[in-house]
């Protein structure tokens, strides 16, 4: 199974100082899927087995309608269908496995007087689940009847809620700059929760990153801005930032990309897909720094070899409701902790929670208090 590291932008410092930090994530490029996968069609079994290793799913949808359900080139295809049947395949895979064992599972549940969480976790562990995920699933459903009295409809509902909890999904609506995309985006937007949708143009992102490597543009992934040599000269950089001169054809391509993607949608959307996935998982970016004054690793004010610019040294992702102490142990391990400071040199407790804009910039002082 390919596992490709990718850098995703996750946040900006909440204090107003400049800087963006990235964190590495792992993308699992899973096998392709066709309708009927839960019955073993195509590479269905491989795809569904791959899902066990994922914390979140990114479903890339060709919103231009130029690719059908089997990946063949076409025109006028309704991409909303892909969203429906993909979820259906996952649900039917889990539901089918569960129903095959339900009779024996129910008898054992009664005999050992297990809780519903215990019984379901025994079945769902193979999908990468844990007891907390199962418990959240049942809590949200607020079921009153005991497991042995569940109807087929109740079991199907449990599986649907479990899929939502175990496989939070971002739907990346790709090829947004295609002429046929607007109507498809509008249809899908009526079907899905807005927090699940991200508009993107992967080919635009690839193009811009290639130009950066070739020295033609200045571009930060996830940004709505791209600067050419001419742009930087206009902004006062006499040498144009050291960028190469472009021919008229390349200049026009960049202007078209700006108009069709960056100015219209605010970015190519590729990095936003990764950020949205971390948000669905409830992950919080926290910035551990050595110097709380510069947000860097040296001494304040740049003296003694310290850092002159305010820049984050690192970023880690932690789960919601994590404490300062949880972050410390993730970063520093078992080293003794003297005290912790946040923005302004304010001391915080190990029991204080972290969140976006709350104790998310931390300086740990190692030693005995």
CSV table of N, CA, C and O in Angstrom, one decimal, residues 137-246:
chain,number,residue,atom,x,y,z
A,137,UNK,N,-20.9,6.5,19.2
A,137,UNK,CA,-21.9,6.2,18.3
A,137,UNK,C,-23.3,5.9,18.9
A,137,UNK,O,-24.3,6.5,18.6
A,138,UNK,N,-23.2,5.1,20.0
A,138,UNK,CA,-24.5,4.8,20.7
A,138,UNK,C,-25.0,6.0,21.5
A,138,UNK,O,-26.2,6.1,21.6
A,139,UNK,N,-24.1,6.8,22.1
A,139,UNK,CA,-24.6,7.9,22.8
A,139,UNK,C,-25.3,8.9,21.9
A,139,UNK,O,-26.3,9.5,22.3
A,140,UNK,N,-24.8,9.1,20.7
A,140,UNK,CA,-25.5,10.0,19.8
A,140,UNK,C,-26.9,9.5,19.4
A,140,UNK,O,-27.8,10.3,19.1
A,141,UNK,N,-27.0,8.2,19.3
A,141,UNK,CA,-28.3,7.6,18.9
A,141,UNK,C,-29.3,7.6,20.0
A,141,UNK,O,-30.5,7.5,19.8
A,142,UNK,N,-28.8,7.5,21.3
A,142,UNK,CA,-29.7,7.5,22.5
A,142,UNK,C,-30.7,6.3,22.4
A,142,UNK,O,-31.9,6.5,22.6
A,143,UNK,N,-30.2,5.1,22.1
A,143,UNK,CA,-31.0,4.0,22.0
A,143,UNK,C,-31.5,3.5,23.4
A,143,UNK,O,-30.8,3.5,24.3
A,144,UNK,N,-32.8,3.2,23.5
A,144,UNK,CA,-33.4,2.8,24.7
A,144,UNK,C,-33.4,1.3,24.9
A,144,UNK,O,-33.3,0.7,25.9
A,145,UNK,N,-33.7,0.6,23.7
A,145,UNK,CA,-33.9,-0.9,23.8
A,145,UNK,C,-32.6,-1.6,23.9
A,145,UNK,O,-31.6,-1.2,23.3
A,146,UNK,N,-32.5,-2.7,24.6
A,146,UNK,CA,-31.3,-3.5,24.7
A,146,UNK,C,-30.9,-4.1,23.4
A,146,UNK,O,-31.8,-4.3,22.5
A,147,UNK,N,-29.6,-4.5,23.2
A,147,UNK,CA,-29.1,-4.9,22.0
A,147,UNK,C,-29.9,-6.2,21.4
A,147,UNK,O,-30.1,-6.3,20.2
A,148,UNK,N,-30.2,-7.1,22.3
A,148,UNK,CA,-30.9,-8.3,21.9
A,148,UNK,C,-32.3,-8.0,21.3
A,148,UNK,O,-32.9,-8.9,20.6
A,149,UNK,N,-32.8,-6.8,21.5
A,149,UNK,CA,-34.2,-6.5,20.9
A,149,UNK,C,-34.1,-5.6,19.7
A,149,UNK,O,-35.1,-5.2,19.2
A,150,UNK,N,-32.9,-5.3,19.2
A,150,UNK,CA,-32.8,-4.5,18.1
A,150,UNK,C,-33.4,-5.1,16.8
A,150,UNK,O,-33.2,-6.3,16.6
A,151,UNK,N,-34.1,-4.3,16.0
A,151,UNK,CA,-34.6,-4.8,14.8
A,151,UNK,C,-33.5,-4.6,13.7
A,151,UNK,O,-32.5,-4.0,13.9
A,152,UNK,N,-33.8,-5.1,12.5
A,152,UNK,CA,-32.9,-5.0,11.4
A,152,UNK,C,-32.7,-3.5,11.0
A,152,UNK,O,-31.6,-3.1,10.7
A,153,UNK,N,-33.8,-2.7,11.1
A,153,UNK,CA,-33.6,-1.3,10.9
A,153,UNK,C,-32.8,-0.6,11.9
A,153,UNK,O,-32.0,0.3,11.6
A,154,UNK,N,-32.9,-1.0,13.2
A,154,UNK,CA,-32.0,-0.4,14.2
A,154,UNK,C,-30.6,-0.8,14.0
A,154,UNK,O,-29.7,0.1,14.1
A,155,UNK,N,-30.3,-2.0,13.6
A,155,UNK,CA,-28.9,-2.4,13.3
A,155,UNK,C,-28.3,-1.6,12.2
A,155,UNK,O,-27.2,-1.2,12.2
A,156,UNK,N,-29.1,-1.4,11.1
A,156,UNK,CA,-28.7,-0.7,10.0
A,156,UNK,C,-28.4,0.8,10.4
A,156,UNK,O,-27.4,1.4,9.9
A,157,UNK,N,-29.2,1.3,11.3
A,157,UNK,CA,-29.0,2.7,11.7
A,157,UNK,C,-27.7,2.8,12.5
A,157,UNK,O,-27.0,3.8,12.4
A,158,UNK,N,-27.5,1.8,13.4
A,158,UNK,CA,-26.2,1.8,14.2
A,158,UNK,C,-25.0,1.8,13.3
A,158,UNK,O,-24.1,2.5,13.5
A,159,UNK,N,-25.1,0.9,12.2
A,159,UNK,CA,-23.9,0.9,11.3
A,159,UNK,C,-23.7,2.2,10.6
A,159,UNK,O,-22.6,2.7,10.4
A,160,UNK,N,-24.8,2.9,10.2
A,160,UNK,CA,-24.7,4.2,9.5
A,160,UNK,C,-24.1,5.2,10.4
A,160,UNK,O,-23.2,6.0,10.0
A,161,UNK,N,-24.5,5.2,11.7
A,161,UNK,CA,-23.9,6.2,12.6
A,161,UNK,C,-22.5,5.8,12.9
A,161,UNK,O,-21.6,6.7,13.1
A,162,UNK,N,-22.2,4.5,13.0
A,162,UNK,CA,-20.8,4.1,13.2
A,162,UNK,C,-19.9,4.6,12.1
A,162,UNK,O,-18.7,5.0,12.3
A,163,UNK,N,-20.3,4.4,10.8
A,163,UNK,CA,-19.6,4.9,9.7
A,163,UNK,C,-19.3,6.4,9.8
A,163,UNK,O,-18.2,6.8,9.5
A,164,UNK,N,-20.3,7.2,10.2
A,164,UNK,CA,-20.0,8.6,10.4
A,164,UNK,C,-19.0,8.9,11.4
A,164,UNK,O,-18.1,9.8,11.3
A,165,UNK,N,-19.0,8.1,12.5
A,165,UNK,CA,-18.1,8.3,13.6
A,165,UNK,C,-16.7,7.8,13.3
A,165,UNK,O,-15.7,8.5,13.6
A,166,UNK,N,-16.6,6.6,12.6
A,166,UNK,CA,-15.3,6.0,12.4
A,166,UNK,C,-14.6,6.6,11.1
A,166,UNK,O,-13.3,6.7,11.1
A,167,UNK,N,-15.4,7.0,10.1
A,167,UNK,CA,-14.8,7.4,8.9
A,167,UNK,C,-15.3,8.8,8.5
A,167,UNK,O,-16.0,9.0,7.5
A,168,UNK,N,-14.9,9.8,9.3
A,168,UNK,CA,-15.3,11.2,8.9
A,168,UNK,C,-14.7,11.5,7.5
A,168,UNK,O,-13.5,11.2,7.2
A,169,UNK,N,-15.5,12.0,6.6
A,169,UNK,CA,-15.2,12.1,5.2
A,169,UNK,C,-15.2,13.6,4.7
A,169,UNK,O,-16.2,14.3,4.9
A,170,UNK,N,-14.1,14.0,4.0
A,170,UNK,CA,-14.1,15.2,3.3
A,170,UNK,C,-14.3,14.9,1.8
A,170,UNK,O,-13.7,14.0,1.3
A,171,UNK,N,-15.2,15.6,1.2
A,171,UNK,CA,-15.5,15.5,-0.2
A,171,UNK,C,-14.8,16.6,-1.0
A,171,UNK,O,-15.1,17.7,-0.9
A,172,UNK,N,-13.7,16.2,-1.7
A,172,UNK,CA,-12.9,17.1,-2.5
A,172,UNK,C,-13.5,17.2,-3.9
A,172,UNK,O,-13.4,16.3,-4.7
A,173,UNK,N,-14.2,18.3,-4.1
A,173,UNK,CA,-14.8,18.5,-5.4
A,173,UNK,C,-13.8,19.1,-6.4
A,173,UNK,O,-13.5,20.3,-6.4
A,174,UNK,N,-13.2,18.2,-7.2
A,174,UNK,CA,-12.1,18.6,-8.0
A,174,UNK,C,-12.5,19.0,-9.4
A,174,UNK,O,-13.6,18.8,-9.8
A,175,UNK,N,-11.6,19.8,-10.1
A,175,UNK,CA,-11.8,20.3,-11.4
A,175,UNK,C,-12.9,21.4,-11.4
A,175,UNK,O,-13.8,21.5,-12.3
A,176,UNK,N,-12.8,22.3,-10.4
A,176,UNK,CA,-13.8,23.4,-10.2
A,176,UNK,C,-13.7,24.4,-11.3
A,176,UNK,O,-14.6,25.2,-11.5
A,177,UNK,N,-12.6,24.4,-12.1
A,177,UNK,CA,-12.4,25.4,-13.1
A,177,UNK,C,-13.0,24.9,-14.5
A,177,UNK,O,-12.9,25.6,-15.5
A,178,UNK,N,-13.6,23.7,-14.5
A,178,UNK,CA,-14.2,23.2,-15.7
A,178,UNK,C,-15.6,23.9,-15.9
A,178,UNK,O,-16.3,24.2,-15.0
A,179,UNK,N,-15.9,24.0,-17.2
A,179,UNK,CA,-17.2,24.7,-17.6
A,179,UNK,C,-18.4,24.1,-17.0
A,179,UNK,O,-19.4,24.8,-16.7
A,180,UNK,N,-18.4,22.8,-16.8
A,180,UNK,CA,-19.7,22.1,-16.4
A,180,UNK,C,-19.7,21.9,-14.8
A,180,UNK,O,-20.7,21.3,-14.3
A,181,UNK,N,-18.7,22.5,-14.1
A,181,UNK,CA,-18.6,22.2,-12.7
A,181,UNK,C,-19.7,22.9,-11.8
A,181,UNK,O,-20.2,22.4,-10.8
A,182,UNK,N,-20.0,24.1,-12.2
A,182,UNK,CA,-20.9,25.0,-11.4
A,182,UNK,C,-22.2,24.3,-11.0
A,182,UNK,O,-22.6,24.3,-9.9
A,183,UNK,N,-22.9,23.7,-12.0
A,183,UNK,CA,-24.2,23.1,-11.8
A,183,UNK,C,-24.1,21.9,-10.9
A,183,UNK,O,-24.9,21.6,-10.1
A,184,UNK,N,-23.0,21.1,-11.0
A,184,UNK,CA,-22.8,19.9,-10.2
A,184,UNK,C,-22.4,20.3,-8.8
A,184,UNK,O,-22.9,19.7,-7.8
A,185,UNK,N,-21.6,21.4,-8.6
A,185,UNK,CA,-21.3,21.8,-7.3
A,185,UNK,C,-22.6,22.3,-6.6
A,185,UNK,O,-22.8,22.0,-5.4
A,186,UNK,N,-23.4,23.0,-7.3
A,186,UNK,CA,-24.7,23.5,-6.7
A,186,UNK,C,-25.6,22.3,-6.2
A,186,UNK,O,-26.2,22.4,-5.2
A,187,UNK,N,-25.6,21.3,-7.0
A,187,UNK,CA,-26.5,20.1,-6.7
A,187,UNK,C,-25.9,19.4,-5.4
A,187,UNK,O,-26.7,19.1,-4.5
A,188,UNK,N,-24.6,19.2,-5.4
A,188,UNK,CA,-24.0,18.5,-4.3
A,188,UNK,C,-24.1,19.3,-3.0
A,188,UNK,O,-24.3,18.8,-1.9
A,189,UNK,N,-24.0,20.7,-3.1
A,189,UNK,CA,-24.1,21.5,-2.0
A,189,UNK,C,-25.4,21.4,-1.3
A,189,UNK,O,-25.5,21.7,-0.1
A,190,UNK,N,-26.5,21.1,-2.0
A,190,UNK,CA,-27.8,20.9,-1.4
A,190,UNK,C,-27.9,19.5,-0.7
A,190,UNK,O,-28.8,19.3,0.1
A,191,UNK,N,-27.0,18.6,-1.0
A,191,UNK,CA,-27.1,17.2,-0.5
A,191,UNK,C,-26.3,17.0,0.7
A,191,UNK,O,-26.6,16.2,1.6
A,192,UNK,N,-25.1,17.7,0.8
A,192,UNK,CA,-24.1,17.5,1.8
A,192,UNK,C,-23.9,18.6,2.8
A,192,UNK,O,-24.2,19.8,2.4
A,193,UNK,N,-23.5,18.3,4.0
A,193,UNK,CA,-23.2,19.4,5.0
A,193,UNK,C,-22.0,20.2,4.5
A,193,UNK,O,-21.0,19.6,3.9
A,194,UNK,N,-22.0,21.5,4.6
A,194,UNK,CA,-21.0,22.3,4.0
A,194,UNK,C,-19.6,22.0,4.6
A,194,UNK,O,-18.6,22.2,3.9
A,195,UNK,N,-19.5,21.6,5.9
A,195,UNK,CA,-18.2,21.3,6.5
A,195,UNK,C,-17.5,20.1,5.8
A,195,UNK,O,-16.3,19.9,6.0
A,196,UNK,N,-18.3,19.3,5.1
A,196,UNK,CA,-17.7,18.1,4.4
A,196,UNK,C,-17.1,18.5,3.0
A,196,UNK,O,-16.4,17.6,2.4
A,197,UNK,N,-17.5,19.6,2.5
A,197,UNK,CA,-17.1,19.9,1.1
A,197,UNK,C,-16.0,20.9,1.0
A,197,UNK,O,-15.9,21.9,1.7
A,198,UNK,N,-15.1,20.6,0.1
A,198,UNK,CA,-14.0,21.6,-0.3
A,198,UNK,C,-13.9,21.6,-1.8
A,198,UNK,O,-13.8,20.6,-2.5
A,199,UNK,N,-13.9,22.8,-2.3
A,199,UNK,CA,-13.7,23.0,-3.8
A,199,UNK,C,-12.2,23.1,-4.1
A,199,UNK,O,-11.5,23.8,-3.4
A,200,UNK,N,-11.8,22.3,-5.1
A,200,UNK,CA,-10.4,22.3,-5.4
A,200,UNK,C,-10.1,22.1,-6.9
A,200,UNK,O,-10.9,21.7,-7.6
A,201,UNK,N,-8.8,22.5,-7.2
A,201,UNK,CA,-8.3,22.3,-8.5
A,201,UNK,C,-6.9,21.7,-8.4
A,201,UNK,O,-5.9,22.5,-8.2
A,202,UNK,N,-6.8,20.4,-8.4
A,202,UNK,CA,-5.5,19.7,-8.1
A,202,UNK,C,-4.5,20.1,-9.2
A,202,UNK,O,-3.3,20.3,-8.9
A,203,UNK,N,-5.0,20.2,-10.4
A,203,UNK,CA,-4.0,20.4,-11.5
A,203,UNK,C,-3.4,21.8,-11.4
A,203,UNK,O,-2.2,22.0,-11.8
A,204,UNK,N,-4.2,22.8,-10.9
A,204,UNK,CA,-3.6,24.1,-10.7
A,204,UNK,C,-2.6,24.1,-9.6
A,204,UNK,O,-1.5,24.8,-9.7
A,205,UNK,N,-2.8,23.3,-8.5
A,205,UNK,CA,-1.8,23.2,-7.5
A,205,UNK,C,-0.5,22.6,-8.0
A,205,UNK,O,0.6,23.1,-7.7
A,206,UNK,N,-0.6,21.5,-8.7
A,206,UNK,CA,0.5,20.9,-9.3
A,206,UNK,C,1.3,21.8,-10.2
A,206,UNK,O,2.5,21.9,-10.1
A,207,UNK,N,0.6,22.6,-11.0
A,207,UNK,CA,1.2,23.5,-11.9
A,207,UNK,C,2.0,24.6,-11.2
A,207,UNK,O,3.1,24.9,-11.5
A,208,UNK,N,1.4,25.2,-10.1
A,208,UNK,CA,2.0,26.2,-9.3
A,208,UNK,C,3.3,25.7,-8.6
A,208,UNK,O,4.3,26.4,-8.6
A,209,UNK,N,3.2,24.5,-8.0
A,209,UNK,CA,4.3,24.0,-7.3
A,209,UNK,C,5.5,23.7,-8.3
A,209,UNK,O,6.6,23.8,-7.9
A,210,UNK,N,5.1,23.3,-9.5
A,210,UNK,CA,6.2,23.0,-10.5
A,210,UNK,C,6.9,24.3,-10.9
A,210,UNK,O,8.1,24.4,-11.0
A,211,UNK,N,6.1,25.4,-11.0
A,211,UNK,CA,6.7,26.7,-11.4
A,211,UNK,C,7.6,27.2,-10.2
A,211,UNK,O,8.6,27.9,-10.5
A,212,UNK,N,7.2,27.0,-9.0
A,212,UNK,CA,8.0,27.4,-7.9
A,212,UNK,C,9.4,26.7,-8.0
A,212,UNK,O,10.4,27.3,-7.8
A,213,UNK,N,9.4,25.4,-8.2
A,213,UNK,CA,10.6,24.6,-8.3
A,213,UNK,C,11.5,25.1,-9.5
A,213,UNK,O,12.7,25.1,-9.4
A,214,UNK,N,10.8,25.6,-10.5
A,214,UNK,CA,11.6,26.0,-11.7
A,214,UNK,C,12.0,27.5,-11.6
A,214,UNK,O,12.7,28.0,-12.4
A,215,UNK,N,11.5,28.1,-10.5
A,215,UNK,CA,12.0,29.5,-10.2
A,215,UNK,C,11.2,30.6,-10.9
A,215,UNK,O,11.8,31.7,-11.1
A,216,UNK,N,10.0,30.3,-11.4
A,216,UNK,CA,9.2,31.3,-12.1
A,216,UNK,C,8.3,32.1,-11.2
A,216,UNK,O,7.9,33.2,-11.6
A,217,UNK,N,7.8,31.5,-10.1
A,217,UNK,CA,6.9,32.2,-9.3
A,217,UNK,C,7.2,32.1,-7.8
A,217,UNK,O,7.9,31.2,-7.4
A,218,UNK,N,6.6,32.9,-7.0
A,218,UNK,CA,6.6,32.8,-5.5
A,218,UNK,C,5.2,32.4,-5.1
A,218,UNK,O,4.3,33.2,-5.4
A,219,UNK,N,5.1,31.3,-4.4
A,219,UNK,CA,3.7,30.8,-4.1
A,219,UNK,C,3.8,29.9,-2.8
A,219,UNK,O,4.7,29.1,-2.7
A,220,UNK,N,3.0,30.2,-1.9
A,220,UNK,CA,2.9,29.4,-0.7
A,220,UNK,C,1.6,28.5,-0.8
A,220,UNK,O,0.5,28.9,-1.1
A,221,UNK,N,1.8,27.1,-0.8
A,221,UNK,CA,0.7,26.2,-0.9
A,221,UNK,C,-0.5,26.6,0.0
A,221,UNK,O,-0.2,26.9,1.2
A,222,UNK,N,-1.7,26.7,-0.5
A,222,UNK,CA,-2.8,27.0,0.3
A,222,UNK,C,-3.2,28.5,0.2
A,222,UNK,O,-4.2,28.9,0.7
A,223,UNK,N,-2.3,29.3,-0.4
A,223,UNK,CA,-2.5,30.7,-0.5
A,223,UNK,C,-3.4,31.1,-1.7
A,223,UNK,O,-3.5,30.3,-2.7
A,224,UNK,N,-4.0,32.3,-1.7
A,224,UNK,CA,-4.7,32.8,-2.8
A,224,UNK,C,-3.8,33.7,-3.7
A,224,UNK,O,-4.3,34.2,-4.7
A,225,UNK,N,-2.6,33.8,-3.4
A,225,UNK,CA,-1.7,34.7,-4.1
A,225,UNK,C,-0.5,34.0,-4.8
A,225,UNK,O,0.0,33.0,-4.2
A,226,UNK,N,-0.2,34.4,-6.0
A,226,UNK,CA,1.0,33.9,-6.6
A,226,UNK,C,1.7,35.1,-7.3
A,226,UNK,O,1.0,36.0,-7.9
A,227,UNK,N,3.0,35.3,-7.0
A,227,UNK,CA,3.7,36.4,-7.5
A,227,UNK,C,4.7,36.0,-8.6
A,227,UNK,O,5.5,35.1,-8.4
A,228,UNK,N,4.8,36.8,-9.7
A,228,UNK,CA,5.7,36.6,-10.7
A,228,UNK,C,6.9,37.6,-10.6
A,228,UNK,O,6.8,38.5,-9.7
A,229,UNK,N,7.8,37.5,-11.4
A,229,UNK,CA,8.9,38.5,-11.4
A,229,UNK,C,8.4,39.9,-11.5
A,229,UNK,O,8.8,40.8,-10.8
A,230,UNK,N,7.5,40.1,-12.5
A,230,UNK,CA,6.9,41.5,-12.7
A,230,UNK,C,6.2,42.0,-11.5
A,230,UNK,O,6.2,43.2,-11.2
A,231,UNK,N,5.4,41.1,-10.8
A,231,UNK,CA,4.6,41.4,-9.7
A,231,UNK,C,5.6,42.0,-8.6
A,231,UNK,O,5.3,43.0,-7.9
A,232,UNK,N,6.7,41.3,-8.3
A,232,UNK,CA,7.6,41.6,-7.3
A,232,UNK,C,8.3,42.9,-7.6
A,232,UNK,O,8.6,43.7,-6.7
A,233,UNK,N,8.6,43.2,-8.8
A,233,UNK,CA,9.3,44.4,-9.2
A,233,UNK,C,8.3,45.6,-8.9
A,233,UNK,O,8.7,46.6,-8.4
A,234,UNK,N,7.0,45.4,-9.3
A,234,UNK,CA,6.0,46.4,-9.0
A,234,UNK,C,5.9,46.7,-7.5
A,234,UNK,O,5.6,47.8,-7.1
A,235,UNK,N,6.1,45.6,-6.7
A,235,UNK,CA,6.0,45.8,-5.2
A,235,UNK,C,7.3,46.3,-4.6
A,235,UNK,O,7.4,46.4,-3.4
A,236,UNK,N,8.3,46.6,-5.4
A,236,UNK,CA,9.5,47.3,-4.9
A,236,UNK,C,10.7,46.4,-4.8
A,236,UNK,O,11.8,46.9,-4.3
A,237,UNK,N,10.6,45.1,-5.2
A,237,UNK,CA,11.8,44.3,-5.2
A,237,UNK,C,12.5,44.4,-6.5
A,237,UNK,O,12.1,43.9,-7.5
A,238,UNK,N,13.6,45.1,-6.5
A,238,UNK,CA,14.3,45.5,-7.7
A,238,UNK,C,14.7,44.3,-8.6
A,238,UNK,O,14.6,44.4,-9.8
A,239,UNK,N,15.1,43.2,-8.0
A,239,UNK,CA,15.6,42.1,-8.8
A,239,UNK,C,14.4,41.1,-9.0
A,239,UNK,O,14.7,40.0,-9.5
A,240,UNK,N,13.2,41.5,-8.7
A,240,UNK,CA,12.1,40.6,-8.9
A,240,UNK,C,12.1,39.3,-8.1
A,240,UNK,O,11.6,38.3,-8.5
A,241,UNK,N,12.8,39.5,-6.9
A,241,UNK,CA,12.8,38.3,-6.0
A,241,UNK,C,13.7,37.2,-6.5
A,241,UNK,O,13.7,36.1,-6.0
A,242,UNK,N,14.5,37.5,-7.6
A,242,UNK,CA,15.4,36.5,-8.2
A,242,UNK,C,14.7,35.5,-9.0
A,242,UNK,O,15.3,34.5,-9.5
A,243,UNK,N,13.4,35.8,-9.4
A,243,UNK,CA,12.6,34.9,-10.2
A,243,UNK,C,13.0,35.0,-11.7
A,243,UNK,O,13.5,36.1,-12.1
A,244,UNK,N,12.7,34.0,-12.4
A,244,UNK,CA,13.1,34.0,-13.9
A,244,UNK,C,12.0,34.8,-14.7
A,244,UNK,O,10.8,34.9,-14.3
A,245,UNK,N,12.4,35.3,-15.8
A,245,UNK,CA,11.5,36.0,-16.7
A,245,UNK,C,10.7,34.9,-17.4
A,245,UNK,O,11.2,33.8,-17.8
A,246,UNK,N,9.4,35.2,-17.7
A,246,UNK,CA,8.5,34.3,-18.4
A,246,UNK,C,8.1,34.8,-19.8
A,246,UNK,O,8.1,36.0,-20.0
